[in-house]
Amino acid sequence: MRIGMVGLGRMGGAMARRLARGGHSVVAYDLETGRARSLVAEGIEAAEDLDAMVRALPAPRVAWVMLPQGAPTEETLARLAEAFSPGDILIDGGNGRHQDDVRRSAEFARMGLRYLDVGTSGGVWGLETGYCLMVGGDRAVFEQCEPLFRTLAPSADAVPASAGFGPGGAGTADAGYLYCGGPGAGHFVKMVHNGIEYGIMQAYAEGFAVLDGAASPLLPEGRRYELPVDRIAELWRRGSVIRSWLLDLSAEALARDPELSGFNGVVADSGEGRWCVEAAMDEAVPAEVLTAALYARYRSRTGNTFGEKLLSALRQGFGGHGEAPRS
């Protein structure tokens, strides 16, 4: 397929490259024009502005937007909608609010345009390992764009088998991408995914903070342990019931610096955890762990612990995220 990719940051640039490697024809645009030009050597066409990208796409046009939630995404989608023609497809693959997707889908439908919201997980590793994609919108549009999702998702042999979801299982969850439902469903599922991510990260952070604190002289009789937290993390990767990719990243960060001295422990949140807690409140669903994990990030901005340094290390590990500024 020929596709326009708007936004070439940590995720968008890598996704453009993965699509091109998979045989798709990509026209890329970013406000920082040097980002697009840097991809030309990989067979990607650089557009100098948004209008040039639109002109380079054949009908029906497909444009995938990977920009920060809020004004950057809203303004870009609005500009594309004005330039597009009935039957063209707009995709928001950033971390958006599902309520915005419902609104946009209706607005674009009145213009004859089609719209998908795609929750995208995989961070800076997705270029090589593939992305987990959660898709909302009209199913027929999803099927039309499925070649893109198939290329972006992990290869079939990279996805571990799971009971009930082998080849031919329900949906396409076995392939690393899934049609989740109508407008907003993709971003709703990604929102909950990120809420769970907060909780898992917080559990690791608190556990390793307890290990680190065991060297304190405040233990009974002044006794202290000399626990090798880096080696413990590596040990737990091998057969334990708490092994995961986030534990892998924890082990890598601790192996580089067991004291995590390169991090200040001020942990940012990019919105999805807040929205997930709001959804739990709207649904009257108890979400104690997810809520506590969100509040822990707020608390980190007034003082920092070893565990919060690990949270920062994990965010850098999977997403290349920097730390939040001190308040």
XYZ file of C-alpha atoms in Angstrom:
327
model
C 0.000 0.000 0.000
C 0.995 3.649 -0.401
C 0.608 5.579 2.836
C 1.417 8.981 4.285
C 3.070 8.969 7.721
C 2.813 12.210 9.702
C 5.028 12.545 12.778
C 8.455 10.912 12.702
C 9.450 10.859 16.347
C 10.542 7.783 18.301
C 7.513 5.756 17.210
C 6.427 7.301 13.908
C 9.853 7.249 12.298
C 10.432 3.617 13.210
C 6.963 2.646 11.981
C 7.619 4.347 8.638
C 10.836 2.346 8.321
C 9.131 -0.949 9.219
C 6.403 -0.306 6.638
C 8.984 0.479 3.960
C 10.959 -2.659 4.828
C 7.715 -4.596 4.451
C 7.245 -3.403 0.870
C 4.852 -0.503 1.404
C 5.367 2.848 -0.303
C 5.719 5.507 2.403
C 5.525 9.291 2.039
C 6.743 10.811 5.299
C 6.272 14.274 6.790
C 7.356 15.950 10.013
C 7.513 19.590 11.064
C 11.235 18.970 11.545
C 11.880 18.336 7.847
C 15.280 16.812 8.544
C 13.584 13.773 10.059
C 11.869 12.938 6.769
C 14.989 13.571 4.726
C 16.967 11.211 6.961
C 14.668 8.355 5.863
C 15.151 8.810 2.114
C 18.086 6.405 2.067
C 15.705 3.678 3.291
C 13.357 4.109 0.346
C 10.950 6.524 2.023
C 9.764 9.597 0.150
C 10.171 12.850 2.092
C 7.443 15.495 1.828
C 8.434 19.107 2.462
C 4.995 19.989 3.806
C 1.627 18.424 4.508
C 0.110 19.535 1.212
C 2.973 17.912 -0.700
C 2.337 14.655 1.137
C -1.363 14.778 0.251
C -0.569 15.402 -3.431
C 1.797 12.417 -3.448
C -0.909 9.977 -2.301
C -3.212 8.245 -4.786
C -6.942 7.895 -4.146
C -8.182 6.516 -1.898
C -5.560 8.216 0.255
C -4.396 6.778 3.597
C -2.602 8.938 6.180
C -1.361 7.687 9.554
C -0.790 10.361 12.229
C 1.690 9.696 15.068
C 1.702 12.912 17.103
C 1.225 13.918 20.765
C -2.350 13.864 22.014
C -4.190 17.179 21.988
C -3.649 20.169 19.722
C -0.916 18.651 17.495
C -3.135 15.697 16.578
C -6.384 17.691 16.364
C -4.905 20.366 14.117
C -3.147 17.912 11.826
C -6.203 15.696 11.385
C -8.321 18.781 10.660
C -5.873 19.961 7.984
C -5.768 16.526 6.400
C -9.550 16.275 6.442
C -9.813 19.560 4.547
C -7.357 18.344 1.904
C -8.735 14.807 1.598
C -11.607 13.601 -0.602
C -14.577 11.322 0.147
C -13.411 7.747 0.585
C -9.978 8.690 1.949
C -8.818 7.233 5.279
C -7.386 8.971 8.346
C -5.664 6.972 11.102
C -4.675 8.250 14.550
C -2.075 5.883 15.992
C -0.963 8.031 18.938
C -2.204 7.847 22.511
C -5.629 9.425 22.091
C -8.789 9.649 24.165
C -11.561 7.372 22.962
C -14.148 10.139 23.369
C -12.228 12.202 20.801
C -12.303 9.273 18.386
C -16.089 8.981 18.604
C -16.434 12.691 17.864
C -13.921 12.684 15.014
C -15.379 9.587 13.414
C -18.798 11.243 13.217
C -17.354 14.544 11.941
C -15.265 12.853 9.262
C -18.152 10.607 8.205
C -20.199 13.724 7.403
C -17.359 14.734 5.083
C -17.317 11.301 3.446
C -14.019 10.406 5.118
C -13.220 7.218 7.012
C -11.354 7.041 10.303
C -9.546 4.478 12.452
C -8.095 4.832 15.937
C -5.133 2.523 16.549
C -3.634 1.989 19.977
C 0.024 1.233 19.342
C 2.341 -0.501 21.813
C 5.940 -1.533 21.306
C 8.007 1.523 22.102
C 11.429 2.031 20.605
C 11.824 -1.725 20.118
C 8.939 -2.006 17.654
C 11.047 -1.420 14.549
C 12.745 -4.789 15.006
C 10.225 -6.774 17.050
C 6.926 -5.368 15.754
C 4.051 -3.473 17.333
C 0.945 -4.601 19.175
C -1.973 -2.842 17.470
C -5.472 -2.299 18.887
C -7.836 -0.995 16.192
C -11.176 0.797 16.470
C -13.518 2.077 13.776
C -15.484 0.606 10.894
C -14.572 -3.027 10.314
C -14.550 -2.649 6.526
C -11.959 0.124 6.825
C -9.908 -2.043 9.186
C -9.921 -4.823 6.581
C -8.885 -2.391 3.855
C -5.898 -1.285 5.950
C -5.051 -4.749 7.257
C -1.906 -5.100 5.090
C -0.434 -2.190 7.076
C -1.272 -3.778 10.426
C 0.096 -7.126 9.309
C 3.430 -5.521 8.416
C 3.695 -3.473 11.600
C 2.791 -6.355 13.912
C 5.324 -8.973 15.046
C 6.050 -11.716 12.539
C 3.998 -14.873 13.052
C 6.949 -16.885 14.360
C 7.738 -14.177 16.942
C 4.358 -14.451 18.675
C 4.143 -17.158 21.366
C 1.285 -19.631 21.108
C -1.662 -19.060 23.431
C -4.521 -21.367 24.287
C -7.469 -20.802 21.962
C -5.785 -18.327 19.656
C -3.717 -20.236 17.160
C -4.072 -19.765 13.387
C -7.706 -19.221 12.590
C -8.553 -18.163 16.142
C -11.033 -15.423 16.929
C -10.112 -12.087 15.394
C -6.457 -11.589 14.665
C -5.076 -11.398 18.216
C -2.760 -14.295 17.351
C -1.047 -12.037 14.784
C -0.311 -9.131 17.117
C -3.137 -6.869 15.909
C -6.850 -6.940 16.609
C -10.034 -5.243 15.459
C -11.452 -4.252 18.850
C -14.751 -2.639 17.852
C -16.299 0.626 16.743
C -14.901 4.173 16.927
C -12.762 4.689 20.030
C -12.442 0.997 20.897
C -8.795 0.832 19.867
C -7.734 3.735 22.042
C -9.929 2.542 24.918
C -8.151 -0.826 24.924
C -4.753 0.912 24.732
C -5.753 3.166 27.638
C -6.452 0.149 29.833
C -3.231 -1.488 28.586
C -1.266 1.537 29.831
C -3.108 1.557 33.146
C -2.054 -2.059 33.678
C 1.471 -1.114 32.605
C 1.562 1.496 35.392
C 0.545 -1.148 37.936
C 3.095 -3.744 36.827
C 5.882 -1.180 36.766
C 4.934 0.031 40.237
C 5.029 -3.523 41.599
C 8.554 -4.017 40.287
C 9.585 -0.580 41.564
C 8.309 -1.232 45.072
C 9.769 -4.742 45.211
C 13.226 -3.622 44.169
C 12.997 -0.684 46.576
C 12.415 -3.190 49.418
C 15.436 -5.185 48.256
C 17.527 -2.039 48.112
C 16.330 -0.968 51.557
C 17.334 -4.273 53.128
C 20.844 -2.866 53.474
C 19.472 -0.340 55.976
C 20.875 -0.488 59.546
C 17.279 -0.127 60.801
C 16.682 -3.871 60.433
C 16.450 -5.890 63.693
C 19.657 -5.862 65.748
C 21.277 -3.558 63.222
C 21.572 -6.460 60.799
C 21.762 -5.654 57.125
C 21.734 -7.666 53.933
C 24.066 -7.055 51.036
C 21.619 -7.962 48.297
C 22.850 -7.866 44.673
C 19.723 -6.354 43.133
C 21.142 -6.561 39.611
C 21.783 -10.299 39.925
C 18.411 -10.882 41.611
C 16.665 -9.231 38.667
C 18.592 -11.487 36.289
C 17.744 -14.532 38.422
C 14.015 -13.772 38.331
C 14.097 -13.672 34.525
C 14.890 -17.390 34.518
C 11.804 -19.468 35.231
C 10.133 -17.317 37.894
C 6.405 -16.580 37.756
C 7.047 -12.808 37.621
C 9.215 -12.845 34.495
C 8.195 -10.367 31.780
C 9.622 -7.874 29.306
C 9.461 -5.174 31.974
C 11.558 -7.406 34.235
C 14.005 -7.845 31.337
C 14.296 -4.062 31.089
C 14.698 -3.802 34.872
C 17.540 -6.317 34.763
C 19.248 -4.433 31.928
C 19.002 -1.094 33.752
C 20.301 -2.559 37.023
C 23.133 -4.382 35.245
C 24.318 -1.057 33.813
C 24.039 0.757 37.158
C 22.832 -1.127 40.267
C 22.297 2.172 42.100
C 20.448 3.798 39.160
C 22.480 6.931 39.790
C 21.737 8.231 36.304
C 18.065 8.821 37.143
C 16.461 11.419 39.385
C 13.267 9.412 39.929
C 10.821 12.122 38.836
C 8.349 9.961 36.915
C 6.206 11.453 34.158
C 2.777 10.245 33.089
C 1.513 10.824 29.572
C -2.218 10.717 30.275
C -3.403 7.175 29.664
C -3.101 6.124 33.318
C -5.261 9.087 34.357
C -7.874 8.267 31.725
C -7.939 4.628 32.794
C -8.610 5.591 36.414
C -11.321 8.018 35.241
C -12.946 5.206 33.239
C -12.843 2.924 36.289
C -14.593 5.623 38.329
C -17.221 6.113 35.612
C -17.850 2.360 35.570
C -17.738 2.022 39.396
C -15.000 -0.581 38.984
C -12.514 -0.829 41.893
C -9.011 -0.223 40.516
C -6.894 0.153 43.631
C -3.581 -0.938 42.111
C -3.909 1.186 38.969
C -4.957 4.233 41.001
C -2.134 3.820 43.525
C 0.390 3.462 40.701
C -0.828 6.715 39.162
C -0.632 8.562 42.486
C 2.877 7.191 43.035
C 3.969 9.032 39.895
C 2.486 12.248 41.236
C 4.256 11.733 44.563
C 7.589 11.209 42.796
C 7.611 14.882 41.864
C 8.114 15.946 45.486
C 10.784 13.418 46.551
C 12.356 10.339 45.075
C 13.123 6.751 46.019
C 15.131 3.932 44.499
C 11.873 2.464 43.191
C 10.995 5.665 41.370
C 14.417 5.708 39.749
C 13.592 2.218 38.449
C 10.283 3.513 37.060
C 12.204 6.188 35.167
C 14.665 3.576 33.914
C 11.803 1.392 32.662
C 10.117 4.269 30.818
C 13.416 5.062 29.137
C 13.942 1.373 28.363
C 10.700 0.672 26.520
C 9.815 4.083 25.143
C 12.915 6.251 25.175
C 11.076 8.646 27.504
C 12.979 11.282 29.434
C 12.234 12.118 33.050
C 9.771 14.757 34.175
C 11.240 18.050 35.409
C 11.406 18.602 39.143
C 8.562 20.727 40.459
